Short mmCIF file of C-alpha atoms in Angstrom, two decimals:
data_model
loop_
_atom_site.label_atom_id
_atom_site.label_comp_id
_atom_site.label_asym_id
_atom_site.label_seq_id
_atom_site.Cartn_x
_atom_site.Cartn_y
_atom_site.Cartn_z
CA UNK Z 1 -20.77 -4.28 30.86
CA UNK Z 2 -23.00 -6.64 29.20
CA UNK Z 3 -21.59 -8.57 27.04
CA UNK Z 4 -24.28 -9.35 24.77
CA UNK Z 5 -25.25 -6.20 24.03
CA UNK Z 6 -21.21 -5.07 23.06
CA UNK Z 7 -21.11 -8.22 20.73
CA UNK Z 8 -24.57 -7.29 18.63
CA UNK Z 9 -23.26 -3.44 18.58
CA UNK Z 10 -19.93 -5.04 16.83
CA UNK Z 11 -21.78 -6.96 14.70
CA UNK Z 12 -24.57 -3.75 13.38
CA UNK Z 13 -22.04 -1.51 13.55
CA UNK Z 14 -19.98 -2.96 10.75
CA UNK Z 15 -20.49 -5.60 8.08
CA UNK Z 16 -18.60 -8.92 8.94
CA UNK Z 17 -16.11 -8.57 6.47
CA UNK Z 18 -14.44 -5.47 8.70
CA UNK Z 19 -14.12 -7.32 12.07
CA UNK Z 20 -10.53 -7.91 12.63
CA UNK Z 21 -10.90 -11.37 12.72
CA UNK Z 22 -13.11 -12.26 9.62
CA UNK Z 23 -11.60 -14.71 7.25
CA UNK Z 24 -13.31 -15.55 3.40
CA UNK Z 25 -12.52 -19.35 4.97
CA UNK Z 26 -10.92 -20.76 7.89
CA UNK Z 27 -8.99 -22.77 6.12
CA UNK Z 28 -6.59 -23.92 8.92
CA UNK Z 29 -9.43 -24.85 10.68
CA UNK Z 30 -11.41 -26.79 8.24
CA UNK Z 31 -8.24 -28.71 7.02
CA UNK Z 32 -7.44 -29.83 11.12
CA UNK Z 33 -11.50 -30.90 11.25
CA UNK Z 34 -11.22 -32.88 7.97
CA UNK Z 35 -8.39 -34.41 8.96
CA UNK Z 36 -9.16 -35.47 12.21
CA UNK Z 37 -12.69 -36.34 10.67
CA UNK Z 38 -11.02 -38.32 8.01
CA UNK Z 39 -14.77 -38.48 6.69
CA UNK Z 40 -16.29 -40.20 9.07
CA UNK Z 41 -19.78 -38.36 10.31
CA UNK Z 42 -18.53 -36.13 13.21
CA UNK Z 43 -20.79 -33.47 15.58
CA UNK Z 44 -18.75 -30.27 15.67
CA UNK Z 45 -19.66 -27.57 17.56
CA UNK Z 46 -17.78 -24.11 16.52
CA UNK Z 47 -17.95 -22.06 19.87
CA UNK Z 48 -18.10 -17.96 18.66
CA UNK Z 49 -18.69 -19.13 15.51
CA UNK Z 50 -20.86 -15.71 14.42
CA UNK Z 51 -20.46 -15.44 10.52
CA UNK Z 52 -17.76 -17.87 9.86
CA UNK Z 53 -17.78 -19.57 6.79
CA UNK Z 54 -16.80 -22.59 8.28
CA UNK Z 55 -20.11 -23.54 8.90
CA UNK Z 56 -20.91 -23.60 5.10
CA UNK Z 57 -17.78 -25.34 3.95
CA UNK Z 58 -18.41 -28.06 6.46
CA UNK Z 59 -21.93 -28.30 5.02
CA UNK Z 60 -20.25 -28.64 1.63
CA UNK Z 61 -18.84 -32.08 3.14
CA UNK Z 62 -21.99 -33.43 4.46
CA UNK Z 63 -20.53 -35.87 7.21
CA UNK Z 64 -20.28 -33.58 9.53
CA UNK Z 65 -23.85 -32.78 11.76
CA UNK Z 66 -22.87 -28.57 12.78
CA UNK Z 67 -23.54 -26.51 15.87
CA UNK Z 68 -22.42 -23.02 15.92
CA UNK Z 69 -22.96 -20.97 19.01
CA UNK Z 70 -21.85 -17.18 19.56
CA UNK Z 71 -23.12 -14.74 22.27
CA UNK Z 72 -24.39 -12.60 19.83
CA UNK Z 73 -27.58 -13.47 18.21
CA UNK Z 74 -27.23 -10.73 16.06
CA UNK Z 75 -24.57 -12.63 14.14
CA UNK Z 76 -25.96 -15.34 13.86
CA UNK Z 77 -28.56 -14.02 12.26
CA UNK Z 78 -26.08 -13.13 9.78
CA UNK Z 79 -24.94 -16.70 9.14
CA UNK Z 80 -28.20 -18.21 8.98
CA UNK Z 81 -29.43 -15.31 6.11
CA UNK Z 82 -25.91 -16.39 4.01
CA UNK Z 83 -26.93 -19.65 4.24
CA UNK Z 84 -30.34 -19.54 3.22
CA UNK Z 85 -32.33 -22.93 3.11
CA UNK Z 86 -29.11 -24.94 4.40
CA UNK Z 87 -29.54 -23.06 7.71
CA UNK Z 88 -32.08 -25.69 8.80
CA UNK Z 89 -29.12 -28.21 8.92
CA UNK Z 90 -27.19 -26.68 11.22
CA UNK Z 91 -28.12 -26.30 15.57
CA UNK Z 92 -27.96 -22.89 15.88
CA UNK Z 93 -26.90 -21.84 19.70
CA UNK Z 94 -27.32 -18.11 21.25
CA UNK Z 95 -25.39 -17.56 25.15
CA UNK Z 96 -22.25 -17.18 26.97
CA UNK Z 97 -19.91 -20.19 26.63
CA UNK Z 98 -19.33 -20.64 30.30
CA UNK Z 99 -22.94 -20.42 31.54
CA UNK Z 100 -24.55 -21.72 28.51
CA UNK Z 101 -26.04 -25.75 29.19
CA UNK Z 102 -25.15 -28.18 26.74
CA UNK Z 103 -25.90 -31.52 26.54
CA UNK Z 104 -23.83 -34.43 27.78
CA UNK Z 105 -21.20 -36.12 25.63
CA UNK Z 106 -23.09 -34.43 22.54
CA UNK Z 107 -20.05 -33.61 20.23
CA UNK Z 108 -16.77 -35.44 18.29
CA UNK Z 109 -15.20 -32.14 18.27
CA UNK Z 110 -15.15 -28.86 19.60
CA UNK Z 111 -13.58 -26.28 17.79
CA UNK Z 112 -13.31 -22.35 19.11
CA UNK Z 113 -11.00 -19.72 17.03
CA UNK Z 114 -10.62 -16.49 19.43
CA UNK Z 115 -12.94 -17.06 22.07
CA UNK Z 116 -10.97 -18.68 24.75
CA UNK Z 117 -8.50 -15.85 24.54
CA UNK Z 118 -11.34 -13.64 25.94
CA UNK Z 119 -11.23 -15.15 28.80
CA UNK Z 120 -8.98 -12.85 31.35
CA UNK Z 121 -10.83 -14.29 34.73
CA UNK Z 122 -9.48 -17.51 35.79
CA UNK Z 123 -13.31 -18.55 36.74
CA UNK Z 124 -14.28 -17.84 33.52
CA UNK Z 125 -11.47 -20.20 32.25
CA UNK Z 126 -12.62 -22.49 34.78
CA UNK Z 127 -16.02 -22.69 33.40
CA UNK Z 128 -15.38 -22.82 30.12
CA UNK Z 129 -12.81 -26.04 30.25
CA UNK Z 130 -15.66 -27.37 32.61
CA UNK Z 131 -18.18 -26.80 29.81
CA UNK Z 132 -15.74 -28.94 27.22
CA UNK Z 133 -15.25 -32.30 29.52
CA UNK Z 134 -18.90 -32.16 29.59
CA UNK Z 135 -19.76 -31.78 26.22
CA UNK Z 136 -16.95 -33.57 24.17
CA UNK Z 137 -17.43 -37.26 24.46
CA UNK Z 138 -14.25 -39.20 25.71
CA UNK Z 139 -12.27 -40.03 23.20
CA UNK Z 140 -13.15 -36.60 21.45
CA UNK Z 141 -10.98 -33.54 19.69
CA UNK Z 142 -10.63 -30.30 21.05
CA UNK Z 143 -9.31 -27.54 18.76
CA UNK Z 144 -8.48 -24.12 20.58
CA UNK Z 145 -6.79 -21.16 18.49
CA UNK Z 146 -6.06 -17.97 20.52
CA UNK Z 147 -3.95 -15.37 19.82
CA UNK Z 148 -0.02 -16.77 20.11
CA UNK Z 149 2.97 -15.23 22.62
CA UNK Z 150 3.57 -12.11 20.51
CA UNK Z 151 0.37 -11.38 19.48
CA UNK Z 152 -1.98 -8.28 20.48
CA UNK Z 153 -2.71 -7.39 23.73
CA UNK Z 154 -6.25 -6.27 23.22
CA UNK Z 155 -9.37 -6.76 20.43
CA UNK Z 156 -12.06 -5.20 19.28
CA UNK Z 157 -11.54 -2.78 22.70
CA UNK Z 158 -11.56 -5.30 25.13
CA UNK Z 159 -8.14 -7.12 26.69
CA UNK Z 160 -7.17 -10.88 25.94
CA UNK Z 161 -4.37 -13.09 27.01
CA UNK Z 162 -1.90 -14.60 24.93
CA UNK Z 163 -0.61 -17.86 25.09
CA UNK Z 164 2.00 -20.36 24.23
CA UNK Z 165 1.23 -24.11 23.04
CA UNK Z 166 2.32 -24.90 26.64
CA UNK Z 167 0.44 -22.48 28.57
CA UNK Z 168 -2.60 -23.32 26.46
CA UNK Z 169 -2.66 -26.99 27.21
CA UNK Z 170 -1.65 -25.93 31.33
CA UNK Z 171 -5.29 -24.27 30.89
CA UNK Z 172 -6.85 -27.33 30.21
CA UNK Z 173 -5.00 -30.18 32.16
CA UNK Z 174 -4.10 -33.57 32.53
CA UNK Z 175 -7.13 -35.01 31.10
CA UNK Z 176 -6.11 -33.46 27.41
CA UNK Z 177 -3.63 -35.09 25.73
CA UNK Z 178 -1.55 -32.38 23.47
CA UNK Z 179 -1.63 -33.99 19.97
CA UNK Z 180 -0.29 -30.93 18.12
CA UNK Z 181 -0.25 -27.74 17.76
CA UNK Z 182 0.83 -25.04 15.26
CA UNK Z 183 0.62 -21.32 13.84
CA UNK Z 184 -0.95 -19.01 11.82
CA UNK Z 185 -0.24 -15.62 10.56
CA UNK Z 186 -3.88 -13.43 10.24
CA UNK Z 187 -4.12 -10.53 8.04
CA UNK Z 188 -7.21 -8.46 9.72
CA UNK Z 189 -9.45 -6.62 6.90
CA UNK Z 190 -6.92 -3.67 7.93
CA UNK Z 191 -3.82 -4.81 6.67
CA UNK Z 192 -2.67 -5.77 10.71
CA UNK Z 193 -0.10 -9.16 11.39
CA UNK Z 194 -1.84 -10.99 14.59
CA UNK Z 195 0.15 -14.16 14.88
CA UNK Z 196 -2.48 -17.42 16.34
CA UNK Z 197 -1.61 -20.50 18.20
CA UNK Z 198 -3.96 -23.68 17.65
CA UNK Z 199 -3.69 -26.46 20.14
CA UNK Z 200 -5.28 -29.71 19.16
CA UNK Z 201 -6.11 -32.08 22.01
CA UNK Z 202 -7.63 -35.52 22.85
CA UNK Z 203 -9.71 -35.47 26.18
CA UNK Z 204 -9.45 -39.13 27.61
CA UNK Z 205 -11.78 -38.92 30.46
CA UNK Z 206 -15.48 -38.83 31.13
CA UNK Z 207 -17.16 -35.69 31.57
CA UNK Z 208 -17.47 -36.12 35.18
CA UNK Z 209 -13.81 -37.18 36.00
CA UNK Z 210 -12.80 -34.41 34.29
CA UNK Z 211 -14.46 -32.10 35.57
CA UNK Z 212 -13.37 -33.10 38.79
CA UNK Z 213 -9.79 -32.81 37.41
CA UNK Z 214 -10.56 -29.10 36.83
CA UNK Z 215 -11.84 -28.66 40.11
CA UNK Z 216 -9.04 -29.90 41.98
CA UNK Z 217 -7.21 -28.06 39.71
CA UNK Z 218 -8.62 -24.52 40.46
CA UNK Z 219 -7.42 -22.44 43.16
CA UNK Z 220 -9.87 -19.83 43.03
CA UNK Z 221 -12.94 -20.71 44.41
CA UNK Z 222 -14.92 -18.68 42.14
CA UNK Z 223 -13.56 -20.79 39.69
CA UNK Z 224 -14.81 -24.41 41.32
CA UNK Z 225 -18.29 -22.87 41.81
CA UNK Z 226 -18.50 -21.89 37.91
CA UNK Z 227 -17.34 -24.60 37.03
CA UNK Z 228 -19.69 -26.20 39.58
CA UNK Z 229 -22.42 -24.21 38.19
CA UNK Z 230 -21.75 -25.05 34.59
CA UNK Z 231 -22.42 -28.71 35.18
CA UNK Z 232 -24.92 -28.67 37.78
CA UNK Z 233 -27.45 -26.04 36.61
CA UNK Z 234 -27.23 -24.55 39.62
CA UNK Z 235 -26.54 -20.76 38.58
CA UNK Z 236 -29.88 -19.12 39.29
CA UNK Z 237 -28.10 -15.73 38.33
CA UNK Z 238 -27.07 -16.14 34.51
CA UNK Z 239 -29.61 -15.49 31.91
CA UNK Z 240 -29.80 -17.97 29.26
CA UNK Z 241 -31.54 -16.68 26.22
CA UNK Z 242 -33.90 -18.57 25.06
CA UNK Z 243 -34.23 -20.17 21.64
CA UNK Z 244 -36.86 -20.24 19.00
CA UNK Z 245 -39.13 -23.29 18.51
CA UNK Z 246 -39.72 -25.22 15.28
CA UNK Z 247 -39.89 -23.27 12.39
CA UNK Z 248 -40.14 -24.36 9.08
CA UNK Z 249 -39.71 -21.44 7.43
CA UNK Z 250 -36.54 -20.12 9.21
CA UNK Z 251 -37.99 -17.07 9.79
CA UNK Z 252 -40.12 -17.47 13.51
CA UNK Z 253 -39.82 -15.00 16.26
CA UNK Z 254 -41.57 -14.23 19.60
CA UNK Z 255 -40.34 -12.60 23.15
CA UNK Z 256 -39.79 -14.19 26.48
CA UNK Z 257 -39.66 -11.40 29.46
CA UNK Z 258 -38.66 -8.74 26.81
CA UNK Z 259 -35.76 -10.91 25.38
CA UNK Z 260 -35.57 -11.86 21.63
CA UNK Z 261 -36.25 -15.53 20.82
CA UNK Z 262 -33.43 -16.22 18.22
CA UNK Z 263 -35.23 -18.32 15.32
CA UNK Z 264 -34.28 -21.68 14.82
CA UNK Z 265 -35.24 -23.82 11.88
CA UNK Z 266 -36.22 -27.37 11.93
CA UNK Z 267 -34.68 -27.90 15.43
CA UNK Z 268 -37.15 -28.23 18.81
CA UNK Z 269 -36.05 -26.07 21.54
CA UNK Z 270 -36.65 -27.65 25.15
CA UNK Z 271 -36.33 -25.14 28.06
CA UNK Z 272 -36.22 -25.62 31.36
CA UNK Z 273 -36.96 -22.64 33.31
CA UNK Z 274 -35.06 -21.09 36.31
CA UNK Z 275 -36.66 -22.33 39.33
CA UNK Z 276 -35.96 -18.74 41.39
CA UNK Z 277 -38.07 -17.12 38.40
CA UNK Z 278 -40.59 -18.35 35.46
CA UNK Z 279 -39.80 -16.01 33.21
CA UNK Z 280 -36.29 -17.31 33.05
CA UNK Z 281 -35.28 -19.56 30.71
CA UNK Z 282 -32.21 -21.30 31.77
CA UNK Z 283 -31.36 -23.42 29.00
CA UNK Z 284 -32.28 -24.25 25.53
CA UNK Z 285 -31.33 -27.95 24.81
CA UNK Z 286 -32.06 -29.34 21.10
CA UNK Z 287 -33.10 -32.10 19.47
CA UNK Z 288 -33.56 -32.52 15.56
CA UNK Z 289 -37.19 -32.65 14.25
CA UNK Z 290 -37.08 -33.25 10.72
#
């Protein structure tokens, strides 16, 4: 199945405001990030961010520099047409969250509500923690909210896992320090009870140490390659899709090998391309412009 393409049909299929998971605002969330914050100018990234609203009420607080990524550039698309002109102040990212290549030690916090739960492959899991010790800088705040003990067994037709504070942190390891954690009762668009967990944690090591921590962790080795992979670059199979280059008036687009260049507005897109193809672009790593 590719994922991608089951992500944008949920996303045209419906308006936002039916997905099971759509809140007006995350206010859990935004509360933890403030707080945390305690308004001093922070780089969040919100990992399956789509349409949240979180995006514009940390906008509304202007100390906090945004990145929202989702697989589905289709949603995102969403978020950046709600927004309007205040679109151009936020890093907009399109790709899978355990192939994806971020830059080093980029972000103060890293906040994902139900992605992580997703997850069902151990390398996948893998991947993904390996993606956070090298993006959060040490020192920096993790916030992960899956779906809690007793909550569903599936969404949006796909199976997820279901965790406890404890098993959450287990996922991550010894390098995060388990600062809190607590729970939330959401209400989907349907009337349905799906009980979260949030886990906030302090990673204390470098990127590199813990990633090793992860490694030595694993024992799958699919899981240490990801991993591996994630850090390294070295996945010549994943398809990154590309990003848009400058555009001032939000509303660029072009093609790369058939794949849609998601628009980006007053952000510079650097790829580097696949060397087993040149019509791949591996990654799409940002700076601001303007």
């Amino acid at each position: 199945m590719n994922m991608r393409t089951y992500w944008d049909h949920v996303y045209t299929s419906r308006s936002v405001q039916e997905v099971s998971w759509y809140q007006p605002h995350a206010e859990q969330s935004l509360a933890l990030i403030k707080r945390i914050a305690a308004g001093r100018p922070s780089r969040v990234i919100d990992v399956g961010g789509g349409a949240s609203t979180l995006v514009d009420d940390l906008l509304e607080q202007e100390s906090f520099d945004v990145s929202v990524l989702d697989l589905s550039a289709a949603v995102l698309s969403v978020a950046r047409n709600r927004l309007g002109a205040q679109a151009c102040r936020v890093q907009w990212l399109a790709g899978d969250i355990t192939q994806l290549e971020l830059p080093a030690q980029a972000y103060d916090l890293w906040h994902d509500r139900a992605v992580f739960h997703f997850l069902t492959k151990p390398a996948q899991r893998a991947a993904y923690v390996a993606q956070v010790c090298h993006a959060v800088r040490p020192g920096g705040h993790v916030i992960v909210a899956t779906f809690a003990s007793d909550g569903p067994t599936r969404c949006s037709g796909l199976p997820v896992l279901r965790y406890s504070p404890d098993k959450l942190h287990d996922e991550f390891g010894g390098a995060f320090e388990l600062i809190e954690s607590m729970e939330e009762t959401h209400r989907t668009p349907g009337g349905v009870i799906q009980p979260f967990v949030y886990c906030h944690c302090v990673m204390h090591e470098d990127g590199q140490d813990c990633a090793a921590g992860v490694a030595a962790q694993s024992h799958n080795a699919a899981s240490l390659y990801a991993a591996i992979d994630v850090l390294t670059g070295n996945n010549n199979e994943a398809y990154y899709p590309a990003l848009g280059a400058r555009s001032t008036s939000c509303a660029c687009s072009d093609a790369i090998g058939g794949q849609e260049i998601l628009p980006v507005c007053a952000w510079q897109a650097h790829t580097s391309l696949d060397s087993a193809t040149s019509m791949r672009p591996k990654s799409a790593i940002f700076s601001r412009t303007s």
